[in-house]
Short mmCIF file of C-alpha atoms in Angstrom, two decimals:
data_model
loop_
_atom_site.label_atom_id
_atom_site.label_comp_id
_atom_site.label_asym_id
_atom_site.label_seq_id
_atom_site.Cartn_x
_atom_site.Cartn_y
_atom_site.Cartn_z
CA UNK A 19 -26.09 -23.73 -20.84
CA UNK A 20 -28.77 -22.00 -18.39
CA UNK A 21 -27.75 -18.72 -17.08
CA UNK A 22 -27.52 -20.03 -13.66
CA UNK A 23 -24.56 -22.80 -15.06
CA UNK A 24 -22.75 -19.96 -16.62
CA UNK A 25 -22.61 -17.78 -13.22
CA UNK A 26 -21.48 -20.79 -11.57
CA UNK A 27 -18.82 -21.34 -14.01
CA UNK A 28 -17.99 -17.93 -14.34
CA UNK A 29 -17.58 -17.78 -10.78
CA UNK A 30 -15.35 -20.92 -10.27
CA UNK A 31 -13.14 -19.27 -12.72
CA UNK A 32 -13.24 -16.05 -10.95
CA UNK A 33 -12.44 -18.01 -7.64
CA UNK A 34 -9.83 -20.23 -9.49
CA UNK A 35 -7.90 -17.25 -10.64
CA UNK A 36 -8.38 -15.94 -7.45
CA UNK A 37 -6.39 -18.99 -5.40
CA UNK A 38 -3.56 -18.71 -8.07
CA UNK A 39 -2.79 -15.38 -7.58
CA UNK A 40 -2.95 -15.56 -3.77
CA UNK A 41 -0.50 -18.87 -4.04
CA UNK A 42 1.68 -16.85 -5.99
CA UNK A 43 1.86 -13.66 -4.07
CA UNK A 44 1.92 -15.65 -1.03
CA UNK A 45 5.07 -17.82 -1.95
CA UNK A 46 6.56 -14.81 -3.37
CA UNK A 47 6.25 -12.94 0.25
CA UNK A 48 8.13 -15.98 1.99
CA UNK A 49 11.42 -14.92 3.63
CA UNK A 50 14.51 -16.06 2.43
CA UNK A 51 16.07 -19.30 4.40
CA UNK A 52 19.09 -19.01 5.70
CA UNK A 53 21.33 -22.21 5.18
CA UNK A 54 19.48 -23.26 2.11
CA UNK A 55 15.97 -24.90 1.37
CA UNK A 56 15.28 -26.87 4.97
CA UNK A 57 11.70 -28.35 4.61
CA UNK A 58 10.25 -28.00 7.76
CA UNK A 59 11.27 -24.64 7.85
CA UNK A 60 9.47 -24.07 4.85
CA UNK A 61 6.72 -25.91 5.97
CA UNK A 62 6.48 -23.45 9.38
CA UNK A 63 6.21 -20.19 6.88
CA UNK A 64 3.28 -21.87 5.13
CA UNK A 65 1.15 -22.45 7.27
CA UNK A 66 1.68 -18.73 8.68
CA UNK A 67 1.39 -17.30 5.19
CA UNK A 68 -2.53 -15.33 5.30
CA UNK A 69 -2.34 -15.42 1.28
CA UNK A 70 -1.66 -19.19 1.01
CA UNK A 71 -4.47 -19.68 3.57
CA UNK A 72 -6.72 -17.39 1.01
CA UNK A 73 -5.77 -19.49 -1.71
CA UNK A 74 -6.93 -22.29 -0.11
CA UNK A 75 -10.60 -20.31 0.70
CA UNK A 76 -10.12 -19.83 -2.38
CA UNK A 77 -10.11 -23.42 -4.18
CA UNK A 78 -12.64 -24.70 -1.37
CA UNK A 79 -15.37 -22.42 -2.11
CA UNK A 80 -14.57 -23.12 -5.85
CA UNK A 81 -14.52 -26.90 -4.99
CA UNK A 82 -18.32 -26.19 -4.11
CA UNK A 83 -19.44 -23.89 -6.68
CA UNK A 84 -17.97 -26.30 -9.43
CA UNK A 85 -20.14 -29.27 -7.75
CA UNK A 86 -23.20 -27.17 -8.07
CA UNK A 87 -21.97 -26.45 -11.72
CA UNK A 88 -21.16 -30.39 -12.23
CA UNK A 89 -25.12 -31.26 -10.94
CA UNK A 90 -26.57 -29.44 -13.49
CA UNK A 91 -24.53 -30.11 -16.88
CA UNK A 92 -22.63 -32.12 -18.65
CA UNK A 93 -18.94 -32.82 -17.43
CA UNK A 94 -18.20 -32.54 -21.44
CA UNK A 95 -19.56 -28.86 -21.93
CA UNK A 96 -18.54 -27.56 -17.90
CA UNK A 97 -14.38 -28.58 -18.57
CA UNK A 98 -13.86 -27.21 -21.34
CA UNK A 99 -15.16 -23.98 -20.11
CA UNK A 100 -13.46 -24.26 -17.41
CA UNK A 101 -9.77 -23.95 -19.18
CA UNK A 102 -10.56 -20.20 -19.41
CA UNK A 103 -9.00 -20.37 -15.78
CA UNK A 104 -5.93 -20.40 -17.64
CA UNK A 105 -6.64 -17.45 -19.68
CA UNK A 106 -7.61 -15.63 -16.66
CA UNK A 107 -4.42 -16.84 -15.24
CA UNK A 108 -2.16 -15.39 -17.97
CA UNK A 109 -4.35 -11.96 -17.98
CA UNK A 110 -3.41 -11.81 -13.85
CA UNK A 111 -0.29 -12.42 -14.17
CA UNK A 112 0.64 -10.34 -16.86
CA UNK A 113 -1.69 -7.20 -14.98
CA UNK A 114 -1.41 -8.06 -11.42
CA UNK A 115 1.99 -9.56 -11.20
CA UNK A 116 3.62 -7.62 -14.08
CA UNK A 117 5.13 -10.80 -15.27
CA UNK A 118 5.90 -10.86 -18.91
CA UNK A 119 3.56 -12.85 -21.37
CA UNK A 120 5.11 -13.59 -25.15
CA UNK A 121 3.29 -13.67 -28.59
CA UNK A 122 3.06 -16.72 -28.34
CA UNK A 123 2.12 -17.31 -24.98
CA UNK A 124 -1.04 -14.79 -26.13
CA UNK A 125 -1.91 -17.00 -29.10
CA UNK A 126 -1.89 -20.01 -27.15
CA UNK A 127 -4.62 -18.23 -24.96
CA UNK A 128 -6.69 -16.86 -27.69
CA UNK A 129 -6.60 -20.65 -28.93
CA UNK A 130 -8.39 -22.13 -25.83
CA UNK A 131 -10.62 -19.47 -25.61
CA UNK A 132 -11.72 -19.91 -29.22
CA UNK A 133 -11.62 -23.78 -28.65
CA UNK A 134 -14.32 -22.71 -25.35
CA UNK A 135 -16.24 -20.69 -27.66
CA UNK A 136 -16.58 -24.07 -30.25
CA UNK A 137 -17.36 -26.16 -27.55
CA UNK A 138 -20.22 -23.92 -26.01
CA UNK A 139 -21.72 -22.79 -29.04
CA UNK A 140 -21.89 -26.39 -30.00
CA UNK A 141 -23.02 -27.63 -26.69
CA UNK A 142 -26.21 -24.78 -27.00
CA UNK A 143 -27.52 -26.95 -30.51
CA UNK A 144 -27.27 -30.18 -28.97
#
């Protein structure tokens, strides 16, 4: 991979972490319905939410940046780096959110980032 394919990767994670978060904290922020869960109502505090609105920024931008990514390698080498979104996922929500992460939650994570590793390391001697 050319440095210029890991930025853009790098940076599609970055922004894909990004529009997680944002959905999250944005959901979270949602007032309570009274009467139980009425869809439309729902529907209304969506589209006023600013955070859900960032999120979506968020995963357009990304939707561009990964398109650059996909012109110039291989779809094989790009998605597999691209499951570190879910380690950086984990890593926000466990520092940002506070949420708890488990053992083996942690393993799981250091698995797919080894598996990346594999994957790009072999990817650089084809």
């Amino acid at each position: 991979m050319t440095l210029t394919v890991v930025v853009l990767v790098a940076f599609s994670i970055v922004l894909d972490v990004i529009g997680q978060l944002c959905f999250k904290l944005g959901l979270d922020r949602l007032p309570e319905l009274s009467g139980g869960f009425r869809l439309n109502a729902f529907w209304g505090q969506v589209f006023n939410a600013p955070l859900l609105w960032a999120g979506i920024g968020a995963y357009v931008i990304e939707f561009f940046v990964w398109l650059e990514a996909l012109s110039r390698a291989p779809l094989s080498l790009l998605f597999p780096a691209a499951a570190l979104a879910y380690c950086g996922v984990v890593l926000a929500g466990k520092v940002v959110l506070g949420e708890t992460v488990s053992r083996r939650r942690w393993l799981g994570t250091m698995v797919i980032t080894a598996g990346v590793m594999l994957v790009a390391i072999a990817g650089a001697q084809s």
